[in-house]
XYZ file of C-alpha atoms in Angstrom:
477
model
C 0.268 0.058 0.247
C 1.129 3.662 -0.993
C 0.040 6.907 0.811
C -0.584 9.804 -1.678
C 0.455 13.091 -1.022
C 0.195 9.748 -1.005
C 2.404 7.828 1.605
C 2.841 5.315 -1.331
C -0.622 5.912 -4.025
C 1.410 11.239 -0.028
C 18.582 1.077 19.707
C 19.911 -1.743 19.579
C 19.483 -3.794 22.313
C 22.703 -3.268 23.659
C 25.423 -0.898 22.574
C 26.862 -3.574 20.126
C 23.879 -4.332 18.482
C 23.506 -0.259 17.895
C 27.291 -0.205 16.693
C 26.483 -3.526 14.410
C 22.874 -1.991 13.349
C 24.955 1.558 12.293
C 27.773 -0.210 10.550
C 26.439 -3.110 8.655
C 23.090 -4.539 9.078
C 23.308 -7.564 8.299
C 26.201 -7.581 11.181
C 22.699 -8.178 13.537
C 23.125 -12.445 13.275
C 27.059 -12.614 13.471
C 26.848 -15.692 11.033
C 24.689 -14.070 8.376
C 26.630 -11.738 6.341
C 24.290 -9.349 4.067
C 23.991 -9.699 0.025
C 27.013 -9.302 -1.543
C 26.474 -6.983 -4.510
C 28.097 -7.249 -8.099
C 32.181 -5.117 -8.261
C 31.415 -1.117 -8.423
C 30.559 -0.528 -12.827
C 28.526 -3.478 -12.967
C 25.032 -2.688 -14.835
C 21.703 -2.769 -13.037
C 20.243 -5.754 -14.168
C 23.066 -7.675 -12.164
C 23.148 -5.433 -9.049
C 19.043 -6.142 -9.011
C 19.319 -9.908 -9.208
C 21.689 -9.379 -5.898
C 19.360 -7.387 -3.862
C 15.972 -9.287 -4.567
C 15.703 -11.678 -2.513
C 16.441 -9.391 0.440
C 13.137 -6.880 -1.032
C 9.873 -8.097 0.459
C 5.964 -7.337 0.828
C 4.428 -6.407 3.586
C 0.410 -7.669 4.477
C -1.424 -5.589 7.291
C -4.372 -7.390 8.173
C -7.322 -5.136 10.614
C -9.957 -6.120 12.702
C -13.256 -6.288 12.140
C -13.773 -2.440 14.303
C -10.474 -0.841 12.802
C -11.005 2.235 10.792
C -8.936 0.923 7.294
C -8.536 4.062 4.823
C -8.763 8.042 5.358
C -8.339 11.115 2.831
C -6.418 14.173 4.880
C -6.052 17.073 2.470
C -2.344 18.550 2.317
C -2.220 21.327 0.313
C -3.090 19.438 -3.726
C -1.645 16.729 -2.577
C -3.611 14.025 -0.873
C -2.752 11.261 1.746
C -4.272 8.472 1.690
C -3.972 4.933 3.210
C -5.529 2.134 0.752
C -6.702 -0.617 1.877
C -8.599 -3.864 0.220
C -10.552 -6.772 2.362
C -9.444 -5.595 5.538
C -6.081 -5.354 4.471
C -3.081 -2.982 3.566
C -0.180 -3.958 1.318
C 3.450 -2.161 0.873
C 7.368 -3.064 0.364
C 9.869 -3.425 2.881
C 13.639 -4.812 2.683
C 15.619 -6.870 5.325
C 18.354 -5.441 7.256
C 19.562 -8.189 9.284
C 20.046 -11.651 8.502
C 18.401 -12.661 11.969
C 14.753 -11.267 10.176
C 14.781 -7.715 11.044
C 12.481 -6.135 8.390
C 12.317 -2.223 7.367
C 8.707 -0.386 6.254
C 6.682 2.227 6.051
C 4.529 3.182 9.701
C 1.474 3.604 7.132
C 1.562 0.242 5.862
C 1.196 -1.421 9.381
C -0.661 1.019 11.218
C -3.051 -0.528 13.156
C -2.656 -3.710 11.906
C -3.359 -7.035 13.958
C -1.638 -9.591 12.409
C 1.367 -9.015 9.979
C 2.464 -11.021 6.935
C 5.757 -10.732 5.087
C 5.974 -12.563 1.537
C 9.829 -13.611 0.663
C 10.844 -12.871 -2.349
C 10.731 -16.574 -3.377
C 6.826 -16.796 -2.706
C 6.730 -18.015 0.874
C 5.217 -16.157 3.921
C 6.398 -15.504 7.430
C 4.507 -13.879 10.417
C 6.286 -10.550 11.594
C 5.698 -8.583 14.699
C 5.868 -4.931 14.989
C 9.411 -3.696 17.538
C 8.589 -0.218 17.460
C 7.303 2.571 14.514
C 7.423 6.300 14.541
C 4.804 7.977 12.507
C 6.806 10.965 12.501
C 9.405 9.999 10.141
C 7.340 6.845 8.679
C 9.131 3.985 9.466
C 8.292 0.409 11.324
C 10.529 -1.960 12.042
C 9.426 -5.600 11.916
C 10.815 -9.390 12.902
C 10.256 -12.011 11.751
C 9.777 -15.532 13.084
C 13.127 -17.335 13.431
C 15.012 -19.692 11.020
C 18.025 -21.967 10.766
C 19.187 -20.440 7.570
C 20.299 -16.559 7.202
C 17.576 -14.558 5.262
C 19.089 -12.209 2.807
C 19.679 -8.757 4.300
C 20.324 -5.067 2.491
C 23.483 -2.708 3.910
C 22.512 0.917 4.611
C 24.238 3.813 2.035
C 25.299 7.303 3.333
C 22.649 9.548 2.111
C 24.461 12.664 3.707
C 26.830 12.099 0.085
C 23.787 11.620 -2.079
C 23.903 14.440 -4.496
C 20.847 15.743 -6.987
C 21.172 13.597 -10.510
C 22.705 10.331 -9.332
C 21.687 7.297 -10.532
C 18.879 5.666 -8.093
C 17.041 2.494 -8.344
C 13.556 1.746 -6.578
C 12.370 -1.766 -5.376
C 8.945 -2.677 -4.439
C 5.439 -4.309 -5.196
C 3.333 -1.324 -6.961
C -0.319 -2.468 -6.462
C 0.945 -6.021 -5.731
C 3.428 -6.889 -8.257
C 6.065 -8.022 -6.533
C 9.927 -7.561 -7.407
C 9.130 -4.606 -9.349
C 12.246 -2.313 -10.618
C 12.073 1.202 -11.706
C 15.294 3.810 -12.380
C 16.151 7.551 -12.061
C 17.473 9.659 -10.312
C 18.032 11.944 -7.357
C 15.896 15.133 -8.322
C 16.254 17.132 -4.837
C 17.325 17.001 -1.623
C 15.683 18.473 1.174
C 12.103 18.562 0.309
C 8.797 18.721 2.700
C 5.840 16.607 2.166
C 2.715 18.790 2.872
C 2.249 19.310 6.881
C 4.666 16.441 7.959
C 6.795 17.427 10.496
C 10.195 15.983 9.322
C 12.228 18.000 5.736
C 14.976 16.328 4.450
C 13.289 13.695 2.096
C 15.240 13.122 -1.086
C 13.139 13.643 -4.026
C 13.197 11.229 -6.902
C 11.583 10.589 -10.356
C 12.178 6.834 -10.452
C 8.279 5.846 -11.127
C 6.692 4.737 -7.425
C 2.964 4.001 -6.961
C 0.645 2.562 -4.357
C 2.151 -0.707 -2.889
C 6.025 0.515 -3.586
C 5.684 2.296 0.259
C 8.626 1.126 2.783
C 10.531 -0.121 -0.550
C 14.080 0.391 -0.845
C 15.465 3.159 -3.095
C 19.206 1.825 -4.052
C 22.425 3.906 -4.998
C 24.672 3.102 -7.384
C 26.459 -0.228 -5.574
C 23.067 -1.927 -4.322
C 22.814 -0.095 -1.151
C 19.758 1.245 0.447
C 20.233 5.653 0.354
C 16.424 5.896 1.234
C 13.082 4.676 1.413
C 10.634 5.284 -0.666
C 7.123 7.093 1.129
C 5.462 9.319 -0.857
C 4.516 10.584 -4.115
C 2.976 13.658 -5.204
C -0.184 12.464 -7.051
C -2.572 15.923 -7.332
C -4.582 14.093 -10.097
C -3.976 10.055 -8.647
C -1.407 9.049 -10.433
C 2.248 9.052 -10.643
C 3.884 12.419 -12.121
C 7.211 12.028 -11.882
C 7.920 13.274 -8.497
C 8.417 10.888 -5.549
C 9.935 10.877 -1.876
C 12.380 8.937 -0.132
C 13.593 8.980 3.345
C 16.959 9.249 3.551
C 19.105 6.786 4.965
C 20.951 8.679 7.149
C 17.818 9.875 9.225
C 16.156 6.066 8.529
C 19.501 3.932 10.912
C 18.745 6.452 13.634
C 15.272 5.513 13.756
C 15.748 1.940 13.413
C 18.251 1.924 15.855
C 15.882 3.908 18.430
C 13.075 1.054 17.212
C 15.037 -1.623 17.932
C 16.362 -0.474 21.614
C 12.835 1.402 22.787
C 10.624 0.302 20.711
C 9.910 4.071 19.883
C 11.725 7.200 19.720
C 12.439 9.901 21.827
C 11.583 13.613 21.151
C 12.636 17.093 21.862
C 10.893 20.576 21.568
C 12.410 23.667 20.550
C 9.316 25.961 21.292
C 10.365 27.653 17.561
C 8.118 28.238 14.794
C 10.198 28.654 11.831
C 10.356 29.530 8.112
C 12.688 29.079 5.091
C 15.275 32.520 4.711
C 14.700 33.535 0.914
C 16.536 35.796 -0.839
C 15.352 38.566 -0.724
C 14.893 38.628 3.229
C 18.680 37.596 3.369
C 19.464 40.687 1.492
C 16.491 43.116 3.803
C 18.703 41.322 7.362
C 22.255 42.440 6.091
C 22.706 38.396 5.445
C 25.501 37.535 2.445
C 23.604 34.291 1.379
C 20.390 32.741 1.785
C 21.037 29.752 3.922
C 19.223 29.257 7.127
C 15.673 29.517 8.310
C 13.690 32.405 10.158
C 12.301 32.531 13.664
C 8.829 33.433 12.923
C 7.521 33.205 16.687
C 8.934 31.867 20.265
C 6.649 30.046 22.657
C 6.728 31.346 25.943
C 8.928 29.076 29.018
C 10.070 26.594 26.202
C 13.525 25.853 25.924
C 14.240 28.790 22.816
C 12.815 31.385 25.131
C 15.063 30.218 27.885
C 18.112 30.975 25.154
C 17.480 34.343 24.220
C 16.264 33.163 20.878
C 13.915 35.885 19.515
C 11.550 36.378 16.618
C 13.484 37.373 13.162
C 16.498 35.869 14.611
C 17.973 33.566 11.555
C 19.589 30.262 12.330
C 22.576 29.796 10.531
C 24.559 26.405 12.076
C 23.872 23.617 14.703
C 27.548 23.072 16.720
C 29.444 24.299 13.614
C 26.805 22.503 11.047
C 25.451 24.658 8.301
C 21.674 24.800 8.188
C 20.520 25.376 4.628
C 16.621 25.128 5.061
C 14.033 23.645 7.104
C 15.563 20.380 6.034
C 18.660 20.121 7.158
C 17.169 21.637 10.456
C 14.611 18.872 10.865
C 17.287 16.873 10.592
C 19.521 18.253 12.696
C 16.728 18.415 15.341
C 15.830 14.451 15.331
C 19.284 13.990 16.662
C 18.781 16.013 19.616
C 18.670 14.787 23.179
C 16.796 15.922 26.277
C 19.156 18.110 28.684
C 22.177 18.373 26.042
C 23.074 21.310 25.361
C 23.580 22.443 21.255
C 25.237 25.214 20.359
C 23.429 27.700 17.557
C 24.753 30.220 15.287
C 22.642 33.195 14.884
C 22.093 36.044 12.576
C 20.629 39.267 14.522
C 20.305 42.962 13.982
C 22.910 42.733 10.991
C 25.555 40.656 13.174
C 26.062 37.028 13.559
C 26.025 35.491 17.402
C 26.124 32.302 19.228
C 23.391 30.827 22.261
C 23.600 27.549 23.715
C 20.390 25.736 23.814
C 18.839 22.933 26.056
C 16.234 20.626 24.201
C 13.452 19.427 26.176
C 12.161 15.936 26.051
C 8.682 16.335 24.024
C 6.437 13.974 26.307
C 4.383 11.209 24.244
C 0.773 11.037 23.873
C 0.117 9.011 27.048
C 1.916 11.881 29.209
C 0.807 14.299 27.549
C -3.201 13.213 27.956
C -2.794 12.643 31.036
C -1.407 16.318 31.941
C -4.217 17.913 29.666
C -7.000 15.905 31.328
C -5.679 17.063 34.881
C -5.465 20.661 33.472
C -8.894 20.541 31.841
C -11.732 22.014 34.120
C -14.540 19.726 35.373
C -17.022 18.395 33.265
C -15.957 20.439 30.369
C -15.153 17.251 28.171
C -17.296 16.333 25.263
C -16.589 13.470 23.094
C -16.595 12.991 18.900
C -15.546 10.775 16.243
C -12.949 9.141 18.951
C -11.866 12.704 20.192
C -12.245 13.958 24.089
C -12.096 17.598 23.543
C -12.077 20.398 26.215
C -11.665 24.423 25.811
C -8.571 25.566 25.559
C -7.161 27.343 28.520
C -2.858 29.049 28.749
C -1.555 26.571 30.664
C -3.286 23.872 28.311
C -1.375 24.875 25.713
C 1.670 24.892 27.138
C 1.515 21.069 28.634
C 0.376 20.929 24.567
C 3.049 22.915 23.037
C 0.906 25.243 21.411
C 1.032 29.037 21.533
C -0.612 30.701 24.231
C -2.937 32.984 21.587
C -4.132 29.711 19.913
C -7.745 29.123 20.581
C -10.550 26.318 20.496
C -11.324 23.131 21.005
C -8.046 21.192 22.536
C -7.758 17.292 21.929
C -7.042 15.320 25.126
C -7.618 11.857 23.940
C -7.500 10.291 20.574
C -9.366 6.288 20.803
C -6.945 4.453 18.366
C -8.846 3.524 15.089
C -10.758 6.405 15.443
C -12.011 8.621 12.873
C -10.145 11.101 14.129
C -7.375 8.675 14.430
C -7.350 7.856 10.765
C -7.195 11.461 10.302
C -3.923 11.628 11.985
C -5.738 13.998 15.083
C -3.218 13.950 17.605
C -3.046 14.601 21.708
C -2.052 18.540 22.132
C -3.699 19.316 18.801
C -6.119 22.413 18.845
C -9.416 22.958 16.021
C -9.625 26.462 15.906
C -12.316 26.819 13.491
C -15.749 25.940 11.367
C -15.363 26.129 8.152
C -13.402 28.647 8.553
C -14.907 30.550 11.511
C -12.773 30.732 14.801
C -14.404 28.326 17.385
C -14.968 29.695 20.707
C -16.799 26.993 22.627
C -17.825 23.420 23.179
C -21.393 24.338 22.331
C -20.527 25.819 19.150
C -18.739 22.732 18.074
C -21.704 20.231 18.970
C -24.381 22.903 17.483
C -22.585 22.627 14.396
C -22.653 19.085 14.540
C -26.115 18.755 14.930
C -26.600 21.325 12.085
C -24.635 19.063 9.743
C -26.649 16.411 10.466
C -29.917 17.884 10.619
C -29.230 18.793 6.714
C -27.662 15.299 5.823
C -23.887 16.433 5.644
C -21.649 13.510 6.810
C -19.105 15.734 7.409
C -17.828 18.926 8.559
C -14.867 21.164 7.506
C -12.458 21.847 10.956
C -9.290 24.026 10.870
C -6.755 22.235 13.384
C -3.288 23.770 14.897
C -1.553 20.366 14.437
C 1.815 21.369 15.604
C 3.370 24.300 13.831
C 1.292 23.737 11.052
C -2.250 25.032 10.749
C -4.871 22.277 8.071
C -8.051 21.855 7.278
C -9.600 18.749 7.901
C -13.032 17.106 7.363
C -14.588 15.685 10.343
C -17.258 12.776 10.128
C -20.652 14.154 12.462
C -21.763 10.524 13.060
C -19.722 7.833 14.732
C -17.797 5.444 13.156
C -17.845 7.113 10.055
């Protein structure tokens, strides 16, 4: 299965294990070396033949009460998880001889049973070790065998350049073992309102079912994970996106160790720096990101960062744009200080920032419940909602000025969950009009039902982004 923007149709148990994973994914099983790829200069068919045994199909099955499909408008693109007969289909690849498989999170999200089809057609059951929705990565483990599984190795995506040849392998529309070729069209790409902003753009054709499959460099190593295509008309137009291997390895390592990824927050609202903005600020180049807003009591406010500052580098590494900063932030650890090089009022300066741990959904939900006014909660479409307050916004990491109804809890598998709504999000508007109370919300639901409408249009503050979503008016839809 593949998501259309579409995402597809838009660590370590020990330190030793981590070192093995980063250096050579096949080394996790001591007696299981990775597949041997042909020497440099070999033709593409020889490389594909060598790596194909390590590329798999991934199938998720869902319980009777799960909601398997959703559409979310993201600008001109559509994020759509496709399932058929309570199944989802995607691609994946083996990264260790003892049966670790990497795929996209949206391929198996909410699945009650996961099956992996190997290149030879045989089936293996698999369990989910962990997943990360932000980067759309899931790590699976297949049942152990006496023999080794064939496994791929990682390439260094930091060295990848626009124009380099790449090969995408996967199972578009269930056609296992399909191969397409192209080039890296660009770097540092963003996908709609996604939090991560450093995808590789490729022109190799990928379609529904390619999600989670490997993007290979000219040596047959994994340089990315195919994740999404831009499909405003519903079909492939030659613009695909792949998560870089450098980020994928970090996420996989954390999933193997913890089953989830630790996130930090800075409390910043940011925008790419344009040439005109750079000229106006007296900067010699347009590399960097400009600070639009700083959340109260956030790590960034504590560090002294103010709106109109331009972030130029992190610990001496150049920040080209939001994509490169996003990749840096993904490696931050709570409590470990980082040095930011800034440009302020015509001169360079340096500040020290200490990222704070971003609470997970369960902890955040508990805190929001404690902050909510007694008896103020309402429920709809799998959501528990309460009127915003300054203290609740602070807990959720939202700006104090954002008002409406804050999401206190989301039921897994509900219509709200399938649309990507998360704890801490704020419904700030209805059909473009500001939302000010729970009564206004319930009245709008009742009015829509009375006229036979199945959905209402909401404005959702999701992280630093504001998006419009259609929310069903009736339970279960």
